[in-house]
Coordinates of C-alpha atoms and ligand atoms in Angstrom, one line a residue:
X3 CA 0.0 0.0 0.0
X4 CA 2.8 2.2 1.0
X5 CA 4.9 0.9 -2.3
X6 CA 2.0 2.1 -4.5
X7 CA 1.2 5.2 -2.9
X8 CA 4.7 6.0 -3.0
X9 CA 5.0 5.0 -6.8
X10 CA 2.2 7.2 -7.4
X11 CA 3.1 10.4 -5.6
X12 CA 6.6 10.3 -7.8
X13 CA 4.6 9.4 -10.9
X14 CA 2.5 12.7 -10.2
X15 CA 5.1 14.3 -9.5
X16 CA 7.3 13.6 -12.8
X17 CA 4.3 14.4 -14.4
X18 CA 4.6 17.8 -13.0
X19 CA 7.7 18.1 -13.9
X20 CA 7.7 17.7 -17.4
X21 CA 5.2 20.1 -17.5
X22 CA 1.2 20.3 -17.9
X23 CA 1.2 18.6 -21.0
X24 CA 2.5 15.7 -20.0
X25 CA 0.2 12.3 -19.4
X26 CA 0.6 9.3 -17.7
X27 CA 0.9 5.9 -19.5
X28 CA -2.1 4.6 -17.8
X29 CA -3.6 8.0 -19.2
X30 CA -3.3 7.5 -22.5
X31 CA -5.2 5.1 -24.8
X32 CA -3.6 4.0 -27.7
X33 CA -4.8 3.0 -31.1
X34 CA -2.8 1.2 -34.1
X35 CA -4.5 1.8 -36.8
X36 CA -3.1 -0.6 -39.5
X37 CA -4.4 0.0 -43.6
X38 CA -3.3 -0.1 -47.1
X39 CA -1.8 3.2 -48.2
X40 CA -0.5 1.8 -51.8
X41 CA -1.3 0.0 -54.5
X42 CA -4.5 -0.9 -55.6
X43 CA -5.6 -0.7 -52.4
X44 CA -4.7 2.6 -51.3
X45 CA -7.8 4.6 -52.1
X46 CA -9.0 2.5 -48.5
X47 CA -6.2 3.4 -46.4
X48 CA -6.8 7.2 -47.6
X49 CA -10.1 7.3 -46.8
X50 CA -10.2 5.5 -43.5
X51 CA -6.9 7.7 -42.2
X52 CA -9.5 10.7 -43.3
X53 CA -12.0 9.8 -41.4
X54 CA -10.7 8.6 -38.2
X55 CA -8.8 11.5 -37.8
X56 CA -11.5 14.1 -38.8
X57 CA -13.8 12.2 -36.2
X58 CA -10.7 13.0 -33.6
X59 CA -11.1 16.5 -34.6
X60 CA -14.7 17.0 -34.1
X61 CA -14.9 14.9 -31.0
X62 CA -11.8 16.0 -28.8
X63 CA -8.8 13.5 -28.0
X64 CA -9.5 13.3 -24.3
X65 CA -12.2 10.0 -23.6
X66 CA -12.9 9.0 -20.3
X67 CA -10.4 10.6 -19.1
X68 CA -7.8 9.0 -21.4
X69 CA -5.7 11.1 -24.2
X70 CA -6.3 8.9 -27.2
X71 CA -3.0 8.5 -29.3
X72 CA -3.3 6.8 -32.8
X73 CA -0.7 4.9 -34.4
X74 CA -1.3 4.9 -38.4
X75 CA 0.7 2.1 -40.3
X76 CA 0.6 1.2 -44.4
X77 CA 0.6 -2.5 -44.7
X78 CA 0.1 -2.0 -48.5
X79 CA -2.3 -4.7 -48.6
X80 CA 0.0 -7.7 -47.9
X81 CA -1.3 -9.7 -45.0
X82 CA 2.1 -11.2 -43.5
X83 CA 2.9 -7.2 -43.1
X84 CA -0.1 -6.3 -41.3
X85 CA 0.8 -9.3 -38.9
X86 CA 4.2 -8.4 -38.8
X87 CA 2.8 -4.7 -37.9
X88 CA 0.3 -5.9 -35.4
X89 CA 2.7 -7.7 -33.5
X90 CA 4.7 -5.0 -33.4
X91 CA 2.4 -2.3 -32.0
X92 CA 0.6 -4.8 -29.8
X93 CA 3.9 -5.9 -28.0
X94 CA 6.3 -3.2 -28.8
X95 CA 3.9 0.3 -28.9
X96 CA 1.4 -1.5 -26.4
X97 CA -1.4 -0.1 -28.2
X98 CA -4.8 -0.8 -26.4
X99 CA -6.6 -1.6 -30.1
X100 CA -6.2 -2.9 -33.3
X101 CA -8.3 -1.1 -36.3
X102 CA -8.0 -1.0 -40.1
X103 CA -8.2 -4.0 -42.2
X104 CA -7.9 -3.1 -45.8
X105 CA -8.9 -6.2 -47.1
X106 CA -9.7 -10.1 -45.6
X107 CA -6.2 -11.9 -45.3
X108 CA -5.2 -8.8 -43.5
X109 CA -8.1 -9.1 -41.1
X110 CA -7.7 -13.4 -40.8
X111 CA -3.8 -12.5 -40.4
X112 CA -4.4 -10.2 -37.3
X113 CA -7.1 -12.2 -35.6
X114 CA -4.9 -14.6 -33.9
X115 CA -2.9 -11.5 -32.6
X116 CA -6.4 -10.1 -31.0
X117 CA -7.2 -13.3 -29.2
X118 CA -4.0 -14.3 -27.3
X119 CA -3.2 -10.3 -26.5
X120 CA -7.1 -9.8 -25.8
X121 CA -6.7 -6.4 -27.6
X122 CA -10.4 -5.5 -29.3
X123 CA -10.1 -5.1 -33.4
X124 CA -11.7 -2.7 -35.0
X125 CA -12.4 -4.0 -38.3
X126 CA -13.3 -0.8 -40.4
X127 CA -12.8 -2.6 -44.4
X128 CA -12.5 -6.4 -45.0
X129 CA -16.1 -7.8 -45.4
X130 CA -15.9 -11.4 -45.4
X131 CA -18.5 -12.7 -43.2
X132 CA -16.6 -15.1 -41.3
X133 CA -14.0 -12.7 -40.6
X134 CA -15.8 -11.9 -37.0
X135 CA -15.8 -16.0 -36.5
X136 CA -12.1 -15.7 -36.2
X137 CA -11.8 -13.7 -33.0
X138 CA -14.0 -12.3 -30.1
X139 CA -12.0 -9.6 -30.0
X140 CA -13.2 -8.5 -33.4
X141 CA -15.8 -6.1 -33.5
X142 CA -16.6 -4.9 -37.1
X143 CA -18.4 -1.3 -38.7
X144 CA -18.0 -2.2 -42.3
X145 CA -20.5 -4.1 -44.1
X146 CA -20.1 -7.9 -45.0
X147 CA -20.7 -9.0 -49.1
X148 CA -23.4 -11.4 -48.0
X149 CA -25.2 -8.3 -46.3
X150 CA -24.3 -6.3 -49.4
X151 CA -25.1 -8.7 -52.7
X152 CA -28.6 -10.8 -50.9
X153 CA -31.1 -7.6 -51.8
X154 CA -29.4 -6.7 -55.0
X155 CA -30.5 -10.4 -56.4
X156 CA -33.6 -9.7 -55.1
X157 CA -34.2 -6.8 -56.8
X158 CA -32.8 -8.0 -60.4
X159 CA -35.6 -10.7 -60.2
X160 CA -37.9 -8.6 -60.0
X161 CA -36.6 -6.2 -62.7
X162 CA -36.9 -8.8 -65.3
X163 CA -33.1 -9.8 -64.8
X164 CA -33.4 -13.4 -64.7
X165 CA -30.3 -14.6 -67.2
X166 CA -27.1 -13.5 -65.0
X167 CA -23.7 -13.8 -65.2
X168 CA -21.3 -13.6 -61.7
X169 CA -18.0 -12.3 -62.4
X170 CA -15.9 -11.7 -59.0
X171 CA -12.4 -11.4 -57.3
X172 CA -11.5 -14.9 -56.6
X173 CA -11.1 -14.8 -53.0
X174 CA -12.9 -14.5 -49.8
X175 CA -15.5 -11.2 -50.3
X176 CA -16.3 -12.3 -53.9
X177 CA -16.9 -16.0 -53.2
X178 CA -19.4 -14.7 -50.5
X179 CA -20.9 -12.1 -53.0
X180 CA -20.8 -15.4 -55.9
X181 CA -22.8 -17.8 -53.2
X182 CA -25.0 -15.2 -51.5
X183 CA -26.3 -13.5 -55.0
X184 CA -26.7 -16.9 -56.9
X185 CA -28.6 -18.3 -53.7
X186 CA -31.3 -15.5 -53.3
X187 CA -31.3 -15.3 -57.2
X188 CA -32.1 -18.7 -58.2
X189 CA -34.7 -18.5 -55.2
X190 CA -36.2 -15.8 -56.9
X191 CA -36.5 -17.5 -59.9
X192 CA -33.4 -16.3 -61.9
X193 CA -30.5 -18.3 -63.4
X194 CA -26.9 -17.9 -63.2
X195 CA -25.8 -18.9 -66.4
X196 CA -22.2 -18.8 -65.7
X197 CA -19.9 -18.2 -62.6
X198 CA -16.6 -16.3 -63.2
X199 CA -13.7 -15.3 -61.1
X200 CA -11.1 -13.3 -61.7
X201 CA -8.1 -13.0 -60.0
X202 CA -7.7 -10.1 -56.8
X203 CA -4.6 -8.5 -57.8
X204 CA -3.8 -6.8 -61.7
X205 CA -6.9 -8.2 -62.7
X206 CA -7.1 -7.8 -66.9
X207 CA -11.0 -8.2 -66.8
X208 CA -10.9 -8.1 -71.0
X209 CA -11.4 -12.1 -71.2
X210 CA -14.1 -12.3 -68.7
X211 CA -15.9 -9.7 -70.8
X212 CA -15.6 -11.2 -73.8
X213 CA -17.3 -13.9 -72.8
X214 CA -20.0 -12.5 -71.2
X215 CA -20.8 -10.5 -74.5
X216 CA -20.9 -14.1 -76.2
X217 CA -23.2 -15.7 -73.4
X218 CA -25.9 -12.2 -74.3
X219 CA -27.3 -12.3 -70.5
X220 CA -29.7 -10.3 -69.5
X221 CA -27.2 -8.7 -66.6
X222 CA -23.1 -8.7 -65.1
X223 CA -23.1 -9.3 -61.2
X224 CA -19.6 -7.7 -59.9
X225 CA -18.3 -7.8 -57.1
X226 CA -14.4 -6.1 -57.2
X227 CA -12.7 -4.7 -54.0
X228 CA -12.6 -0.7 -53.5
X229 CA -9.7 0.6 -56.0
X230 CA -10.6 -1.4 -58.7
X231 CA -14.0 -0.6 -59.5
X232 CA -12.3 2.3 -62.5
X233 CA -10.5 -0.5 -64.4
X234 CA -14.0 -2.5 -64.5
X235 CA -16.0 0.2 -65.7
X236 CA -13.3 1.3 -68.4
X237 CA -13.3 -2.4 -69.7
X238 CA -16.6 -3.0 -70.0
X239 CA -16.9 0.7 -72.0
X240 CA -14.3 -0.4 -74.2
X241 CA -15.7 -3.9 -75.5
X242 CA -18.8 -2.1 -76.4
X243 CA -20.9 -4.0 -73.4
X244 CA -23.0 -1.5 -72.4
X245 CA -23.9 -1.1 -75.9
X246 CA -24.9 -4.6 -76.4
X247 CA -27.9 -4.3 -74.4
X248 CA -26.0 -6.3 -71.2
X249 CA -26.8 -4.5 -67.6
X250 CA -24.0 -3.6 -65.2
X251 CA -25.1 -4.1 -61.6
X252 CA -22.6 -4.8 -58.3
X253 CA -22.1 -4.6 -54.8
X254 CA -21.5 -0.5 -54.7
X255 CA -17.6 -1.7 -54.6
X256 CA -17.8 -1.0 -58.0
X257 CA -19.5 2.2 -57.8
X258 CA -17.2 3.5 -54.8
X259 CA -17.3 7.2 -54.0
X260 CA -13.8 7.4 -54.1
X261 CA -13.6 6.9 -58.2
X262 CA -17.3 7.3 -59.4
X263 CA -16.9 10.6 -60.6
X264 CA -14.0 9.9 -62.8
X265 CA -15.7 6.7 -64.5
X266 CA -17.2 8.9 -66.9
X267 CA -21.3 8.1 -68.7
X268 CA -20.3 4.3 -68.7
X269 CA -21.4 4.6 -64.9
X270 CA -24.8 6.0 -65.8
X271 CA -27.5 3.9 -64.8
X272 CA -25.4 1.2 -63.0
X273 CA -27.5 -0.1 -60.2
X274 CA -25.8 -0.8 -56.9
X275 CA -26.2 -1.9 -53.4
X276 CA -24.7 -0.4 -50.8
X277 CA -24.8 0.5 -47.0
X278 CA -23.5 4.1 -47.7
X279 CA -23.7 6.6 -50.8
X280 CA -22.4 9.9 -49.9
X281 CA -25.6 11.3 -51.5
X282 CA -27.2 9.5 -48.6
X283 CA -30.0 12.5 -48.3
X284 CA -29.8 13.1 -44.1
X285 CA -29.2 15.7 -42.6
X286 CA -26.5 13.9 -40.6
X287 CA -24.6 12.7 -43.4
X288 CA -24.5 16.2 -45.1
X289 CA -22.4 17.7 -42.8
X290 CA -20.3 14.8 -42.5
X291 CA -19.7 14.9 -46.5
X292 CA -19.1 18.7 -45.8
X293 CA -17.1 18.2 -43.4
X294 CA -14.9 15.1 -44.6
X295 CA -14.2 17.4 -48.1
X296 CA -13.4 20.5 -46.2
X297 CA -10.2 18.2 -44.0
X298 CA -9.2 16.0 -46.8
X299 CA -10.3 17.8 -49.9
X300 CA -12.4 14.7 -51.4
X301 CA -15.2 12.9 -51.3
X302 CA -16.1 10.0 -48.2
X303 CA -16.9 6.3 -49.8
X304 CA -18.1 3.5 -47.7
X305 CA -14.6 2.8 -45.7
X306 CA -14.5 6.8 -44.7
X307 CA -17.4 5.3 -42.9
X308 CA -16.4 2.2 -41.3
X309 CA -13.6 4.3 -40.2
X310 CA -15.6 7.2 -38.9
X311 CA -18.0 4.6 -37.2
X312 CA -15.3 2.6 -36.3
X313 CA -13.6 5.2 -34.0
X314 CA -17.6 6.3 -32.8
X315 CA -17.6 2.8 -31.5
X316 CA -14.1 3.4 -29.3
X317 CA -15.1 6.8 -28.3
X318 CA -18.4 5.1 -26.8
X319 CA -17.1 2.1 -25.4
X320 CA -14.5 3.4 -23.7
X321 CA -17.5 6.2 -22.1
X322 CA -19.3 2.9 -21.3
X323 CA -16.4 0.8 -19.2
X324 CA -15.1 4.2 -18.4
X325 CA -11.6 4.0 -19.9
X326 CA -11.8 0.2 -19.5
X327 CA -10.1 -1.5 -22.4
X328 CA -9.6 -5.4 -23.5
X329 CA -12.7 -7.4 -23.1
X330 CA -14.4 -5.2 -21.2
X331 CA -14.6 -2.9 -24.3
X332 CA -14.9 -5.2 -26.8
X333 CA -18.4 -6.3 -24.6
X334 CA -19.3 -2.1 -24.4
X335 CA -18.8 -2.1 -28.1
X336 CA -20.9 -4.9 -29.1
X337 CA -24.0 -3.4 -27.9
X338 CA -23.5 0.1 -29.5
X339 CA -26.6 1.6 -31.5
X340 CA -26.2 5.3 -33.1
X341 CA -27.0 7.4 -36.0
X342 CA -24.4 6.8 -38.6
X343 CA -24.1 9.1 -41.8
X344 CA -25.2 5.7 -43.4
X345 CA -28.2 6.2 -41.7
X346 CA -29.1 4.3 -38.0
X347 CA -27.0 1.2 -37.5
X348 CA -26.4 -0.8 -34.3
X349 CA -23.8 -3.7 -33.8
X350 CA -25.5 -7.1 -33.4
X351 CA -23.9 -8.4 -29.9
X352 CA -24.0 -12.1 -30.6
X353 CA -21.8 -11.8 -33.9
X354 CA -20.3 -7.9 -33.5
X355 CA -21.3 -7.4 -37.1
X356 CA -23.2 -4.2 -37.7
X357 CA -26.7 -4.1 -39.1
X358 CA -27.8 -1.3 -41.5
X359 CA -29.9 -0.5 -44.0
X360 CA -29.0 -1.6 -47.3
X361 CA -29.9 0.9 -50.1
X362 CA -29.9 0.3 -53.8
X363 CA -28.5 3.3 -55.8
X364 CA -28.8 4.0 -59.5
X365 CA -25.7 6.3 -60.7
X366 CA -26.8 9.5 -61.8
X367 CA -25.1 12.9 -62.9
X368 CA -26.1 15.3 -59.9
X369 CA -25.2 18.9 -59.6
X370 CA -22.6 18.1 -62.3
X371 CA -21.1 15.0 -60.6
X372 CA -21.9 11.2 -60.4
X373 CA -23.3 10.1 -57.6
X374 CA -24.7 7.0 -56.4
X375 CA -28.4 8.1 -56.1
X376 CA -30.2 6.0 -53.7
X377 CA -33.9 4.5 -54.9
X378 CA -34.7 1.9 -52.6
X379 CA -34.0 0.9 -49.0
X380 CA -34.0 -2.8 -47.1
X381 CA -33.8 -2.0 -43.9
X382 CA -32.2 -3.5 -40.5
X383 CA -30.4 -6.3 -42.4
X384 CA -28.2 -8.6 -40.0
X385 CA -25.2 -10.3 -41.5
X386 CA -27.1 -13.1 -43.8
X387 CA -23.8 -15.2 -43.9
X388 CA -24.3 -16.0 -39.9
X389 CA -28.1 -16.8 -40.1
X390 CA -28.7 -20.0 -38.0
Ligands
PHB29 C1 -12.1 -7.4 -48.5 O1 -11.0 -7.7 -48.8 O2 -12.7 -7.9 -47.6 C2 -12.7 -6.3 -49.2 C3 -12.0 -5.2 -49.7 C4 -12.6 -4.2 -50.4 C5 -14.0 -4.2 -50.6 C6 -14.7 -5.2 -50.0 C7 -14.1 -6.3 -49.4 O3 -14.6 -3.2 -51.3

């Protein structure tokens, strides 16, 4: 007792010493914020780095009494570096959580890190749905493809869609997008005539086009991760697709915020769906666009989101376990409900994957620009990959 209060008092009093700005290290709450900030991923790590730090700015860096420090590291999208770099902060910077995630491995490569260091993960990108299987320390404020591509199949049955080809990046987000849309389709009464995958990285989408235009259906599915939804749309301009009378639709992957207004009148029309559009009409989400462009100087996709709604979930669970981190956080966080600009979401505390509304867009040219221009909404919808 005398020990501590002794430790303590000199603590205190170092702390005066080196001045008022000083802060304990039991003060100070750390966040290692790991994303792609090259390659074809890079667009993600730019716009979740945005957004976490604009939501900083508006809400203050003090939280429950705890001066939140973040840590910002570019894995460029290779998974055994983001291991390598979650190691590192969790052992060597003791950071008290793990965000980011540009994309799956990354995510499956950092959940064995979360369990045995019991440091909570914010997962703020990848969108597999099993990702949040991997750890209970995962908590996620993305979207997951199942979520995403289920009420887009829907909707092309009914629109007279019923001849589809699937064409998606071979690995974990677009084999869930593949299953999940050629499920609810052929439930609905539509065929897909042919499944196609393509691989994740330099993808040359040329031969996968061609053949579509030879097997004349009535629409392309596409799922391809954010960053590589230009290259899709400048393909399919250039074999003439859109001219042979074959719809585009997607996951709003390939719509993303981040390039849709350079894409050009191919985009026109594309139908998309998506958790977030920055059109999104609310009030709430109009002076988060606003403000996002006025920080970083362009427009927020869906991962300026996650990241956004990723650190609203810290800032809140750490109020609810009062500066509390580990489990104890990761069980505040789970049972989080707020207004998102996405519109009102809530994390679903038995899988820590959020629910949302799920919008489907149709791109349009507004006030000049392209946007993804929202038509439809499904709302409430719980990660369909985890249904029991
Ligand atoms: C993923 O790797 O999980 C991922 C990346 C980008 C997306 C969607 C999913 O747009």
């Amino acid at each position: 007792m005398k020990k501590r209060s002794f430790l303590g008092a000199s603590a205190l009093a170092l702390a005066a010493a080196l001045g008022s700005t000083a802060v304990l290290a039991q003060d100070v709450f750390k966040v290692g914020l790991i994303v792609p900030m090259t390659g074809q991923q890079a667009t993600t790590g730019k716009q979740i780095e945005a957004a976490v730090k604009l939501y900083i700015a508006q809400n203050g860096d003090t939280v429950a009494g705890k001066k939140i420090q973040l840590i910002v590291k570019d894995d460029t999208s290779i998974p055994d570096v983001t291991k390598r770099l979650a190691q590192e902060l969790v052992v060597q910077d003791k950071v008290d959580v793990l965000a980011g995630m540009g994309i799956t491995p990354s995510a499956f490569a950092t959940a064995p890190i979360a369990t045995q260091s019991k440091t909570p993960l914010v997962v703020m990108a990848a969108a597999t749905s099993s990702i949040t299987l991997s750890s209970p320390f995962i908590v996620r404020t993305s979207m997951t493809l199942p979520q995403t591509s289920s009420p887009l199949a829907d909707w092309a049955a009914k629109n007279g869609m019923k001849k589809v080809v699937t064409l998606v990046s071979d690995y974990g987000p677009g084999i869930d997008a593949e299953k999940f849309f050629t499920a609810r389709l052929t439930a609905a009464g539509g065929t897909v005539v042919e499944s196609m995958r393509a691989p994740m990285r330099n993808p040359d989408f040329a031969p996968f086009l061609q053949k579509v235009r030879d097997l004349k259906p009535d629409a392309l599915f596409v799922f391809v991760p954010s960053g590589a939804g230009a290259a899709v749309m400048k393909q399919f301009q250039e074999r003439g697709m859109d001219k042979a009378g074959i719809k585009l639709i997607g996951t709003g992957d390939l719509t993303d915020d981040d390039q849709l207004n350079g894409m050009g009148d191919v985009a026109l029309g594309v139908v998309t769906s998506m958790q977030y559009s920055a059109y999104h009409p609310s009030a709430k989400n109009k002076s988060f666009v606003a403000a996002f462009k006025k920080a970083s100087g362009f427009r927020p996709n869906f991962f300026a989101v996650g990241g956004y709604d990723g650190m609203h979930v810290i800032y809140e669970g750490l109020k609810a376990t009062k500066g509390q981190g580990g489990e104890a956080l990761v069980n505040a966080m789970k049972n989080l409900k707020w207004e998102s600009p996405r519109g009102p979401v809530s994390l679903d505390p038995e899988t820590r994957d959020i629910v949302q509304n799920i919008y489907l867009s149709k791109v349009e040219r507004k006030d000049g620009e392209l946007y993804n221009v929202e038509f439809d909404v499904i709302k409430d919808v719980k990660d369909p990959g985890k249904a029991k």
